[in-house]
Short mmCIF file of C-alpha atoms in Angstrom, two decimals:
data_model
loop_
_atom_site.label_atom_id
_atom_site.label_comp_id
_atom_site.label_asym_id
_atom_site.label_seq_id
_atom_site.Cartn_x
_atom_site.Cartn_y
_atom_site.Cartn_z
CA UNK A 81 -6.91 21.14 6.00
CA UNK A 82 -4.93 23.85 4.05
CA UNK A 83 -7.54 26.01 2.33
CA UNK A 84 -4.45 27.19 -0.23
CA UNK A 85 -4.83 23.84 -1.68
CA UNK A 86 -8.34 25.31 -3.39
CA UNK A 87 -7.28 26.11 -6.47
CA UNK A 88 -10.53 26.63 -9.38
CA UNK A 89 -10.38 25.71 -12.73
CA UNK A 90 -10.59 27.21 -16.03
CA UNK A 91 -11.93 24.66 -17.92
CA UNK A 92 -15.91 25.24 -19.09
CA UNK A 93 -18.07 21.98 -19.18
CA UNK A 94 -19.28 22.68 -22.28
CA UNK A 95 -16.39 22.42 -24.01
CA UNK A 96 -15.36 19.07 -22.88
CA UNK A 97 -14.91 15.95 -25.47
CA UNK A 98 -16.12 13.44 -22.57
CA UNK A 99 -18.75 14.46 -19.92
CA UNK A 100 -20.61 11.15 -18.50
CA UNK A 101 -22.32 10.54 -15.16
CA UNK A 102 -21.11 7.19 -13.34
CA UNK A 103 -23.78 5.95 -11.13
CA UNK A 104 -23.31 4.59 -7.76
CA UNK A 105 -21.62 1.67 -7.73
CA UNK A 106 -20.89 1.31 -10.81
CA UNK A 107 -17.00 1.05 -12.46
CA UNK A 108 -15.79 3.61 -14.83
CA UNK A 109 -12.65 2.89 -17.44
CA UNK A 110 -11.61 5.60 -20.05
CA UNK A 111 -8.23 6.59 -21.63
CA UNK A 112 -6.49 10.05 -20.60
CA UNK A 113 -4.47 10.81 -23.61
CA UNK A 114 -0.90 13.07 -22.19
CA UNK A 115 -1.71 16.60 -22.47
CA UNK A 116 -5.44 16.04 -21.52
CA UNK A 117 -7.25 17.34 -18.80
CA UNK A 118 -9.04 14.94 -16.58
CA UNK A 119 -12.38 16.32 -13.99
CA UNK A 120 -14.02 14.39 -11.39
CA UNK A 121 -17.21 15.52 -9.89
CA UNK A 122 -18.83 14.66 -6.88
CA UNK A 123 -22.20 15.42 -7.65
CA UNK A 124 -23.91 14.72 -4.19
CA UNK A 125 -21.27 15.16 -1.57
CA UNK A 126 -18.91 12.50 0.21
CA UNK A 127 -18.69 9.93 -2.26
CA UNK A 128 -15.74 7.96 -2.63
CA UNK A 129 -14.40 7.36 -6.17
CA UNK A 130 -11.51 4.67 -6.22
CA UNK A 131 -9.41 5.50 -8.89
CA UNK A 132 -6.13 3.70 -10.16
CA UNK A 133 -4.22 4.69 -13.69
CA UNK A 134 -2.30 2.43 -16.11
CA UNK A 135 0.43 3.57 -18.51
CA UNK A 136 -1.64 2.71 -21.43
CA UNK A 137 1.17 1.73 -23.43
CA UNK A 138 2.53 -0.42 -20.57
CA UNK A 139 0.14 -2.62 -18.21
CA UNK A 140 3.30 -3.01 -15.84
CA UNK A 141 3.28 1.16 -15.31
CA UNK A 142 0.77 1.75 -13.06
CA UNK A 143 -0.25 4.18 -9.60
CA UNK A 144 1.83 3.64 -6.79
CA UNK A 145 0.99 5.39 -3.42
CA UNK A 146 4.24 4.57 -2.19
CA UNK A 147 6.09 6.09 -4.88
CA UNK A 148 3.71 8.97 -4.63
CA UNK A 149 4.10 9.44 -0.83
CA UNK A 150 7.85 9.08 -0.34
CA UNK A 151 8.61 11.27 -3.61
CA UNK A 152 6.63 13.84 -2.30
CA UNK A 153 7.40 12.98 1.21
CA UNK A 154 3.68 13.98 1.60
CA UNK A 155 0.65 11.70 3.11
CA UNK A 156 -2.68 13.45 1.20
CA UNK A 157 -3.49 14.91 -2.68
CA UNK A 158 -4.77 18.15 -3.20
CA UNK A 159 -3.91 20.92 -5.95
CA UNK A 160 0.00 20.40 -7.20
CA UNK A 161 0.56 17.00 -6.11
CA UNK A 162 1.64 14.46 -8.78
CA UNK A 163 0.42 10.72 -9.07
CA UNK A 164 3.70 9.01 -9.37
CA UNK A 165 3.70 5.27 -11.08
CA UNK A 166 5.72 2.35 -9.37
CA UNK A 167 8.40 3.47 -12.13
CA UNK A 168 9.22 6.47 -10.52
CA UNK A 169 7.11 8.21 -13.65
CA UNK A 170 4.58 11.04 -12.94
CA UNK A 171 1.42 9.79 -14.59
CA UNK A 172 -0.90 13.18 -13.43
CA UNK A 173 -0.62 16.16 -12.03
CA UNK A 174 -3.34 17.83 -9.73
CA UNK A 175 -3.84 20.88 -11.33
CA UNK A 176 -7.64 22.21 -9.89
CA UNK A 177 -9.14 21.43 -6.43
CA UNK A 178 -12.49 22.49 -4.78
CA UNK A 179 -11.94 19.70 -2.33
CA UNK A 180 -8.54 20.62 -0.67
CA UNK A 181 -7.91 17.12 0.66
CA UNK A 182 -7.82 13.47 -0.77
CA UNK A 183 -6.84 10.04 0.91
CA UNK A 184 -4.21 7.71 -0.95
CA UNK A 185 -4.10 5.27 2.00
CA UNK A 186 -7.04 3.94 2.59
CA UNK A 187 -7.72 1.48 -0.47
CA UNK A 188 -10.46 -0.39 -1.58
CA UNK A 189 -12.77 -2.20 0.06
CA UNK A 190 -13.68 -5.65 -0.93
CA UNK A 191 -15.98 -8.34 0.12
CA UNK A 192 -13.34 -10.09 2.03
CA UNK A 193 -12.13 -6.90 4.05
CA UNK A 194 -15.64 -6.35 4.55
CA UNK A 195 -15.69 -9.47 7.03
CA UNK A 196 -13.09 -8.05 9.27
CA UNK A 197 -13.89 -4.50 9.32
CA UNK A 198 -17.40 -5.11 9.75
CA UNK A 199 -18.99 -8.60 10.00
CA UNK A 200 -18.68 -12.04 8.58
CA UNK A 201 -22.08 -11.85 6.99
CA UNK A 202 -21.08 -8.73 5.21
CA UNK A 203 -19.61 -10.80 2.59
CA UNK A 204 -21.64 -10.52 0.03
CA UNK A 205 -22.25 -7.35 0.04
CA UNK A 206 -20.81 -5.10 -3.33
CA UNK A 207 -17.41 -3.53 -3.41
CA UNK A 208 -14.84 -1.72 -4.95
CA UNK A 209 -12.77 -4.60 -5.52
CA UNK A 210 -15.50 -6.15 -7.23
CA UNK A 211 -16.37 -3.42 -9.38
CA UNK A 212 -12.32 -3.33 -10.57
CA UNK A 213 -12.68 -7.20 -11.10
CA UNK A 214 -15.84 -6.86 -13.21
CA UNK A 215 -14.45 -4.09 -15.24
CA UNK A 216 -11.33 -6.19 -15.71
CA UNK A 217 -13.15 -9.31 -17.14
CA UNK A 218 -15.41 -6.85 -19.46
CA UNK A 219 -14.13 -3.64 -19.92
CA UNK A 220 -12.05 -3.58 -23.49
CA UNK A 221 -9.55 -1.02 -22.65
CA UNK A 222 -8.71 -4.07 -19.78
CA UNK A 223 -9.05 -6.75 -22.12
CA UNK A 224 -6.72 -4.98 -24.07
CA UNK A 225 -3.84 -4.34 -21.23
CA UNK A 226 -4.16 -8.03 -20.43
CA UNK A 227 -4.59 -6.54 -16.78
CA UNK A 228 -5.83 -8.89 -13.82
CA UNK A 229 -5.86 -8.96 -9.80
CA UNK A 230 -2.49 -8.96 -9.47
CA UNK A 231 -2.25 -5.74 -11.22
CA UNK A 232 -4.64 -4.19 -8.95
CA UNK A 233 -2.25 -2.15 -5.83
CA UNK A 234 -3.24 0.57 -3.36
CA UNK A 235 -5.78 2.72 -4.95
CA UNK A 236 -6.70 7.10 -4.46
CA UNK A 237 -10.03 7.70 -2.75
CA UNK A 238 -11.12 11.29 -4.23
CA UNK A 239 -12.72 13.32 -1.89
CA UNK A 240 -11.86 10.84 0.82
CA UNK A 241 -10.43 12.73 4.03
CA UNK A 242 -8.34 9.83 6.38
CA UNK A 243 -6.33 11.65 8.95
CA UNK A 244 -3.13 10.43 10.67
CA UNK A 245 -2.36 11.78 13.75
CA UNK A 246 1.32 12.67 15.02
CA UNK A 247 1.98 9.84 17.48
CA UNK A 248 0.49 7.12 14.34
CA UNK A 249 -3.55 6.80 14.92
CA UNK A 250 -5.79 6.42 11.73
CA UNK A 251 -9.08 8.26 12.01
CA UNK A 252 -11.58 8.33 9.10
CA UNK A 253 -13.33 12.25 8.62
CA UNK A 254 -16.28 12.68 6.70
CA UNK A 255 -17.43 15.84 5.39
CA UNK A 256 -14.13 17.06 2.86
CA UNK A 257 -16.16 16.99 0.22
CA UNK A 258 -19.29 18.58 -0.69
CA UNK A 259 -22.00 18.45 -3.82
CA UNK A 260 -20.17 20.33 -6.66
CA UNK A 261 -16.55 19.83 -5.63
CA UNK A 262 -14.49 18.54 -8.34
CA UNK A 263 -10.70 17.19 -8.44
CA UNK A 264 -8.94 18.18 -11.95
CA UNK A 265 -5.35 16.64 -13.37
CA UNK A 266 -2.82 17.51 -16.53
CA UNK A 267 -2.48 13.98 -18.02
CA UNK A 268 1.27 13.68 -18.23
CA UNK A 269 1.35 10.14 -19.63
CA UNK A 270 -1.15 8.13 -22.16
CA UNK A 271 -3.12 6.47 -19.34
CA UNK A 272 -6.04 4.10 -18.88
CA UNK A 273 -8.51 5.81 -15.87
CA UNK A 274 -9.88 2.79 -13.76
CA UNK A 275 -12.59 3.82 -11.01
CA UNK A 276 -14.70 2.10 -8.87
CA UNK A 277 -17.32 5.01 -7.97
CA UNK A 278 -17.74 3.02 -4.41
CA UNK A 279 -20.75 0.92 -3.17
CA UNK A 280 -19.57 1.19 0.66
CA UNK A 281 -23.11 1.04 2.62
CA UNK A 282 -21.24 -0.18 5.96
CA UNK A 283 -19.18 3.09 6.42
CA UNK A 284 -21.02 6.35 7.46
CA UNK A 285 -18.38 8.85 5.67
CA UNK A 286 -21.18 8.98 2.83
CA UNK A 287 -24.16 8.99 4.98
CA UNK A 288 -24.52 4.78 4.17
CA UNK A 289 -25.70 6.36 0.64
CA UNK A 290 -23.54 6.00 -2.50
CA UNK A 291 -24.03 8.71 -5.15
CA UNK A 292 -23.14 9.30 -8.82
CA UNK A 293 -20.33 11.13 -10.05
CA UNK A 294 -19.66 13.01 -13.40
CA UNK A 295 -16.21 12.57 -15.23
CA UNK A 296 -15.47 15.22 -18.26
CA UNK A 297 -12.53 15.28 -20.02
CA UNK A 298 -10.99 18.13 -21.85
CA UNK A 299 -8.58 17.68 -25.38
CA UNK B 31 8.95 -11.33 26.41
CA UNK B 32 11.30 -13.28 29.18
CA UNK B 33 10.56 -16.08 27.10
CA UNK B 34 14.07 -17.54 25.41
CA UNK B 35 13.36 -19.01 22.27
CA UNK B 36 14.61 -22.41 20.60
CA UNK B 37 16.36 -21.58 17.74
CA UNK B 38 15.11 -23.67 15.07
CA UNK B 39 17.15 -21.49 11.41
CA UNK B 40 19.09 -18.82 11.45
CA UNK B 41 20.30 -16.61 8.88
CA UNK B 42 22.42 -13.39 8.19
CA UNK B 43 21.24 -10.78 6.21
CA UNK B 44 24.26 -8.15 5.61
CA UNK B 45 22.66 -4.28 4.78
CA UNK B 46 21.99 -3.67 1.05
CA UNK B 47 21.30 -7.44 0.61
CA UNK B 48 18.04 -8.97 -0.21
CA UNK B 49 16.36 -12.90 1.20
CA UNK B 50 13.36 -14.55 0.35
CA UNK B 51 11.95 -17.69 1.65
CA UNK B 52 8.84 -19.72 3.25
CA UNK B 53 8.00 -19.35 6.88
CA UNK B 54 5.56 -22.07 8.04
CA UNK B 55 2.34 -21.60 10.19
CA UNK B 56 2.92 -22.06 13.95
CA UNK B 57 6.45 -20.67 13.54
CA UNK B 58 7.55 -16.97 14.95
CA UNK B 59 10.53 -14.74 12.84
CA UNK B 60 12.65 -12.57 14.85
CA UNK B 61 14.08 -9.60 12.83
CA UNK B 62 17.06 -8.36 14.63
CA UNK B 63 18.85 -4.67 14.01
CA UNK B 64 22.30 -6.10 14.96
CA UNK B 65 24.19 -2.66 14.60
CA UNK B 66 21.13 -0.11 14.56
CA UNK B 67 19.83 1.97 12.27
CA UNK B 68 18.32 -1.02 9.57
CA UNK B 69 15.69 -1.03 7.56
CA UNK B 70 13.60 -4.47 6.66
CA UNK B 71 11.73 -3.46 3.72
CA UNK B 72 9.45 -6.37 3.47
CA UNK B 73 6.34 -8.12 1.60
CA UNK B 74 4.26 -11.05 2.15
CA UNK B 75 2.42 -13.57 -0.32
CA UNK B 76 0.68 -16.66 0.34
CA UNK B 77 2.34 -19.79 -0.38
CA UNK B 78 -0.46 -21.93 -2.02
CA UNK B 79 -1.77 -18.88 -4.42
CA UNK B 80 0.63 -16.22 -4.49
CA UNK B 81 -1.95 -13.58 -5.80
CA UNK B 82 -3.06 -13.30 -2.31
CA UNK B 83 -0.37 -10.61 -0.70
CA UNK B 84 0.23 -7.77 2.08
CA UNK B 85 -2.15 -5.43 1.58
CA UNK B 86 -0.99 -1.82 3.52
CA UNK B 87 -4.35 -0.54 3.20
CA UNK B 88 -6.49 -3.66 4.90
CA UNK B 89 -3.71 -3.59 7.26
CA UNK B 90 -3.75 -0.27 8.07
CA UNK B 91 -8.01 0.67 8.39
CA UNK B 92 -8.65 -2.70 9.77
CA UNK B 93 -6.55 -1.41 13.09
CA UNK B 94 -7.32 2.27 12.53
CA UNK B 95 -3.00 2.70 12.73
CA UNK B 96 -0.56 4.88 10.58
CA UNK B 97 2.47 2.64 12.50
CA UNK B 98 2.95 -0.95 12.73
CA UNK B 99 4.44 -2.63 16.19
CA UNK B 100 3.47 -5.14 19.07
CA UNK B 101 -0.41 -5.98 18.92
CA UNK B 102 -0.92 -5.28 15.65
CA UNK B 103 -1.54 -7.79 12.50
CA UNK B 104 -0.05 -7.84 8.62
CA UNK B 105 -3.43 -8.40 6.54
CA UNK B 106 -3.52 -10.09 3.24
CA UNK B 107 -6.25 -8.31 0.59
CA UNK B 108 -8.12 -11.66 1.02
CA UNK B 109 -9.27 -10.65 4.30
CA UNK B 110 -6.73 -12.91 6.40
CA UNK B 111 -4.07 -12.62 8.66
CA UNK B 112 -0.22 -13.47 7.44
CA UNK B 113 1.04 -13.19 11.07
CA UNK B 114 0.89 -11.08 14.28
CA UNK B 115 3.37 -8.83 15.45
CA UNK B 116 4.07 -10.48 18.78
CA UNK B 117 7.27 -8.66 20.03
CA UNK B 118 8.56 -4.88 18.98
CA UNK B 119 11.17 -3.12 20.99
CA UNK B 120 10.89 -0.32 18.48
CA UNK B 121 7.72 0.98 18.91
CA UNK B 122 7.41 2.10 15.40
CA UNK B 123 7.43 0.15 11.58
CA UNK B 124 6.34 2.08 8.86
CA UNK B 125 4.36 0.60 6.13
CA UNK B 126 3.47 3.80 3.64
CA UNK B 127 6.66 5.12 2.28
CA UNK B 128 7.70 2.17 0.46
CA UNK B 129 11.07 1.31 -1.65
CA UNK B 130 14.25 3.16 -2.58
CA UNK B 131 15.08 2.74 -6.27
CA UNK B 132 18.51 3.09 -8.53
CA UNK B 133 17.61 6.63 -9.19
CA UNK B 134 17.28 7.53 -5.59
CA UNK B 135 20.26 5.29 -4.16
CA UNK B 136 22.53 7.21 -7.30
CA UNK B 137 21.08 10.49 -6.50
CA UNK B 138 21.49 10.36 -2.83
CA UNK B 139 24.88 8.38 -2.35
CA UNK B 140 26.89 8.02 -6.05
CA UNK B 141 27.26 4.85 -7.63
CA UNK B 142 29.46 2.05 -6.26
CA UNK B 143 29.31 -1.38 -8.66
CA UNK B 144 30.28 -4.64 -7.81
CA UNK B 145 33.16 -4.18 -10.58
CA UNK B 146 34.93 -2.13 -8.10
CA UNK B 147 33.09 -2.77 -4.70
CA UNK B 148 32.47 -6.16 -4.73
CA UNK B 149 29.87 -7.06 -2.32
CA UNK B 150 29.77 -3.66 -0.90
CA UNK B 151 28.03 -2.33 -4.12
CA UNK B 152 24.83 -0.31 -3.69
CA UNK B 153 21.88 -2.05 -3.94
CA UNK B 154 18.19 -0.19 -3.92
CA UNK B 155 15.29 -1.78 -2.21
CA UNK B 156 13.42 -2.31 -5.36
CA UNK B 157 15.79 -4.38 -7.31
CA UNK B 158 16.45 -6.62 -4.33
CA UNK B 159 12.86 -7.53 -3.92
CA UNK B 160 12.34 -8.43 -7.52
CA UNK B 161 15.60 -10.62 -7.68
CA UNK B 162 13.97 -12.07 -4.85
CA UNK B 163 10.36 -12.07 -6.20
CA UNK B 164 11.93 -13.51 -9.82
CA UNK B 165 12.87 -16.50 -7.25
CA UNK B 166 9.08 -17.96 -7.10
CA UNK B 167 8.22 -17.09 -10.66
CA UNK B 168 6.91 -13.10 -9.51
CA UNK B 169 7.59 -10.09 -10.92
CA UNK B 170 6.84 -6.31 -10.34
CA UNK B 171 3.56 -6.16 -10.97
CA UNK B 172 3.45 -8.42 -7.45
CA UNK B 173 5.29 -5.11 -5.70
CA UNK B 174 2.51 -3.15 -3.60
CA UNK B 175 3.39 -1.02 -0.81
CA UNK B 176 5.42 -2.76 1.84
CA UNK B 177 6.22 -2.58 5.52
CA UNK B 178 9.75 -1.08 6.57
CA UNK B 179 10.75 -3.07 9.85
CA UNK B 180 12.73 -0.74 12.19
CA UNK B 181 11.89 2.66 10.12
CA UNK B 182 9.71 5.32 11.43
CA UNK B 183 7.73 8.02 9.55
CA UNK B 184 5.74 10.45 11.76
CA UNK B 185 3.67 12.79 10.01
CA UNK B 186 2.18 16.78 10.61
CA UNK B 187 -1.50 17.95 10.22
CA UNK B 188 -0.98 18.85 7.16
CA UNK B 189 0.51 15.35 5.87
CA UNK B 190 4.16 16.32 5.95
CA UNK B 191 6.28 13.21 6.85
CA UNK B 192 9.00 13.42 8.86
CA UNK B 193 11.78 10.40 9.16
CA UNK B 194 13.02 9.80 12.48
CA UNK B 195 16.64 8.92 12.57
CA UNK B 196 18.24 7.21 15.03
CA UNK B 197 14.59 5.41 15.73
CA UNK B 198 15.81 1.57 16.04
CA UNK B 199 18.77 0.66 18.30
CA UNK B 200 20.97 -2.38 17.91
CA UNK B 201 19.42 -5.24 19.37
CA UNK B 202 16.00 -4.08 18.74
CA UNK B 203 14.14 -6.32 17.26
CA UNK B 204 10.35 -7.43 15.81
CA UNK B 205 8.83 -10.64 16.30
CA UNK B 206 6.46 -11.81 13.18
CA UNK B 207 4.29 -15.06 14.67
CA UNK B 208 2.56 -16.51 11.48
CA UNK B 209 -0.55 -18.44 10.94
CA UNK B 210 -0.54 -18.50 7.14
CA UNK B 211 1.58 -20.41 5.21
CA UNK B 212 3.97 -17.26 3.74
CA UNK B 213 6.84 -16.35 1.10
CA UNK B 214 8.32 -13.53 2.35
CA UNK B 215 10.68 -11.42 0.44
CA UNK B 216 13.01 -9.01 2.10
CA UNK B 217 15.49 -5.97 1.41
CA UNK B 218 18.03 -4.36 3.66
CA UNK B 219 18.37 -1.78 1.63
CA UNK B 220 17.77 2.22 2.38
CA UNK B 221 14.76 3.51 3.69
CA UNK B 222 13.60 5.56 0.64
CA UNK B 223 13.36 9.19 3.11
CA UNK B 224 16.21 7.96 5.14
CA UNK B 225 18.29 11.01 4.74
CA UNK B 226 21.83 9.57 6.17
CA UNK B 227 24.99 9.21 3.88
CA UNK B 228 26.92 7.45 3.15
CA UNK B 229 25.47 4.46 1.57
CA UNK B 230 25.79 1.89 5.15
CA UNK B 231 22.74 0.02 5.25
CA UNK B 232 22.54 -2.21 8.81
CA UNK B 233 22.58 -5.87 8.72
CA UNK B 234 19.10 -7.65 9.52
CA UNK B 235 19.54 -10.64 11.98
CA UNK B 236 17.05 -13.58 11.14
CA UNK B 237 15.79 -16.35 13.40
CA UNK B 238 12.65 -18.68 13.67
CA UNK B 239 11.32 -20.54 16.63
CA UNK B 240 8.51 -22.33 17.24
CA UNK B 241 5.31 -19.76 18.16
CA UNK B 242 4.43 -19.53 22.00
CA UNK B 243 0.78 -21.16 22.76
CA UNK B 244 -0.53 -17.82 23.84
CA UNK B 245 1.73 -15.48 21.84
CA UNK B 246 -1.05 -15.04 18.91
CA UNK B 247 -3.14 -13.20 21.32
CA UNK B 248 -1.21 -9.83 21.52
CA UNK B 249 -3.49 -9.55 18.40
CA UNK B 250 -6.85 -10.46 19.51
CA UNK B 251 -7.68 -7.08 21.42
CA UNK B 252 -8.91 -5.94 17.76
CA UNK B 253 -12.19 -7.40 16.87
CA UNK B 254 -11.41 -7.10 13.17
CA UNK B 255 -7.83 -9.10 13.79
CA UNK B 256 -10.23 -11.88 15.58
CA UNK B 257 -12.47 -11.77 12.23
CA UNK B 258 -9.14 -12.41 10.19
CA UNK B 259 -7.68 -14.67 11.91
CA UNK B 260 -10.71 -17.01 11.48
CA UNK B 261 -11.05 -16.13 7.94
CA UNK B 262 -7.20 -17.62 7.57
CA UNK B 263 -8.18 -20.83 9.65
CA UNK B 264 -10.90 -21.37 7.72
CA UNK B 265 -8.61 -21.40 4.66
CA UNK B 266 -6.66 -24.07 6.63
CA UNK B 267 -10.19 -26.12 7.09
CA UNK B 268 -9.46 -25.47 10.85
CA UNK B 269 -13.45 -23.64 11.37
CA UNK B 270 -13.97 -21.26 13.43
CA UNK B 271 -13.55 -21.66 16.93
#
């Protein structure tokens, strides 16, 4: 990892017009007005928080880690990299990191990839996918963007670390992250924050023990 | 493979151009790079319920693989198996960097309409899978990261990708064997990092034959492709064997 990726922030906590704790497990939706400033904290160390953004003007604008990859022509996130929608918009920009590295191609798990990664009786286990579901039939700010499954594509993993070797392997490193470290971003667009803070108990990157996560948000 | 195939459909692709259509279970696609140099920017979506789709992400941590080729599966996000790559003389498909779009084709080559260029106009990846996807009723919220058949992408330690020209060779080709029912949609458009001007996109052979008895097992040396491919016979009622 590139250490001049760390990049500290400014912002004081105390001054912040959201500041909420997400338990494990648990799905998170908020709106990121443009010109906002958008923390998230991993409080304990390792824990992954799915994250995907809507335009929240426009349910059809949303994350794309294609467009984000091949317009950046770069594989992780880290301080200056910009979360491009599948528009060819920026949405964010990645302006603080105590992390230094986070994964945009490993996804979401769900109880049906659960089966083939693990075991067939994992199935009904909780996961991401079934956090974004959940928040989809109850949060508001969904109900409102009339969003569904089908608007649900490749997600970010925060302080996630998935390594790809030169000749094409796919490893999965634990230990990026670290209790404290935070990922910050400069809300270029009106968006609508979905996270699944993630309920993973099959993978050892967090120890088999999902943790909380804090989310503050500065006007 | 010495095995010579009974050609059961064939159809031409030029480059720049864009197919859709459904390939049966039990049937194998050969994509062929006639000239060298393509790119098959492709998607899958399950016939019966369409919001089941290629997911890059299952695909790609289920295998613990940044590159796509012989041996390896395309996974849906239902946990199931679309088909199994059963022949690759490429080595390489990439399945991160996505599509090319208007702004990038303009950008990188001019513009060239069909006013003046006729069928030679330049087309981007993205609007030739949603002319395609507008086909079965789909739109762009269906478009999730795709595979590129024939393109390669290596990367550094640091993430920095890298596109490797010259990487497929006329003739190469890729061998999809399905067991799902699938609508495929397809662009021959650009590689989105494919640096190469001007604007000559290679023509994408396409041919189906029935699947080989043992061809589905180039897959099977992955425990998790096992797991998926009985998760797609059970959606067939076939149990697992």
């Amino acid at each position: 990892m590139n250490t001049s990726y760390l990049h500290t922030s400014p912002f004081n906590p105390e001054h912040a017009v959201i500041d909420e704790v997400c338990a494990a497990g648990e799905p998170w939706v908020k709106q990121v007005k443009q010109g906002q400033t958008f923390r998230i904290v991993d409080l304990e160390g390792n824990q992954a928080v799915d994250t995907l953004f809507y335009n929240a003007h426009n349910p059809e604008e949303r994350y794309s880690a294609a467009d984000t990859i091949n317009r950046q022509n770069k594989l992780y996130l880290s301080t200056g990299s910009r979360l491009y929608s599948n528009l060819g918009n920026i949405m964010l920009s990645i302006t603080a990191d105590t992390c230094g590295q986070h994964d945009t191609l490993g996804g979401a798990c769900s109880a049906e990839s659960n089966t083939v990664r693990y075991a067939p009786e994992k199935f009904p286990m909780h996961s991401c996918r079934d956090n974004f579901l959940h928040a989809l039939a109850h949060d508001p700010l969904c109900r409102e963007l009339g969003i569904s499954k089908r608007d649900l594509p490749s997600n970010i993993n925060f302080f996630m670390n998935v390594p790809v070797t030169e000749a094409g392997g796919l490893e999965f490193a634990d230990g990026v992250s670290a209790p404290g470290k935070y990922v910050e971003m400069h809300a270029e667009m009106d968006v609508i924050v979905l996270i699944s803070n993630c309920p993973q108990l099959n993978n050892p990157c967090n120890a088999y023990n999902p943790t909380p996560i804090r989310l503050l948000i500065w006007d | 493979m010495n095995h010579q195939p009974q050609i059961i459909w064939k159809q031409i692709v030029p480059g720049g151009c864009h197919w859709s259509g459904i390939i049966r279970r039990g049937t194998t696609l050969r994509l062929t790079d006639v000239d060298g140099g393509a790119n098959a920017a492709v998607l899958f979506f399950n016939q019966e319920e369409k919001l089941e789709r290629y997911n890059m992400a299952d695909t790609l941590k289920s295998q613990h693989t940044f590159r796509l080729t012989k041996g390896h599966a395309c996974h849906s996000d239902m946990g199931r198996i679309f088909c199994c790559i059963t022949a690759d003389t490429t080595g390489w498909n990439d399945t991160v960097c996505g599509l090319s779009d208007t702004d990038m084709i303009q950008k990188k080559y001019g513009t060239a309409r069909f006013q003046e260029h006729r069928n030679q106009m330049f087309r981007s990846g993205l609007d030739g899978l949603l002319i395609e996807l507008g086909k079965w009723g789909l739109g762009i919220r269906d478009i999730v990261a795709n595979i590129n058949f024939f393109s390669k992408v290596t990367t550094d330690t640091s993430g920095e990708l890298a596109y490797q020209s010259g990487h497929s060779k006329s003739g190469d080709y890729v061998d999809l064997s399905f067991v799902m029912n699938t609508l495929m949609v397809l662009s021959t458009a650009p590689h989105p990092l494919d640096s190469k001007k001007p604007y000559q996109p290679g023509m994408v052979n396409l041919e189906l034959f029935n699947t080989p008895p043992e061809a589905i097992k180039e897959c099977l040396h992955i425990s998790e492709n096992i797991r998926a491919l009985h998760n797609a016979q059970n959606f067939y009622c076939e149990g697992v064997k």
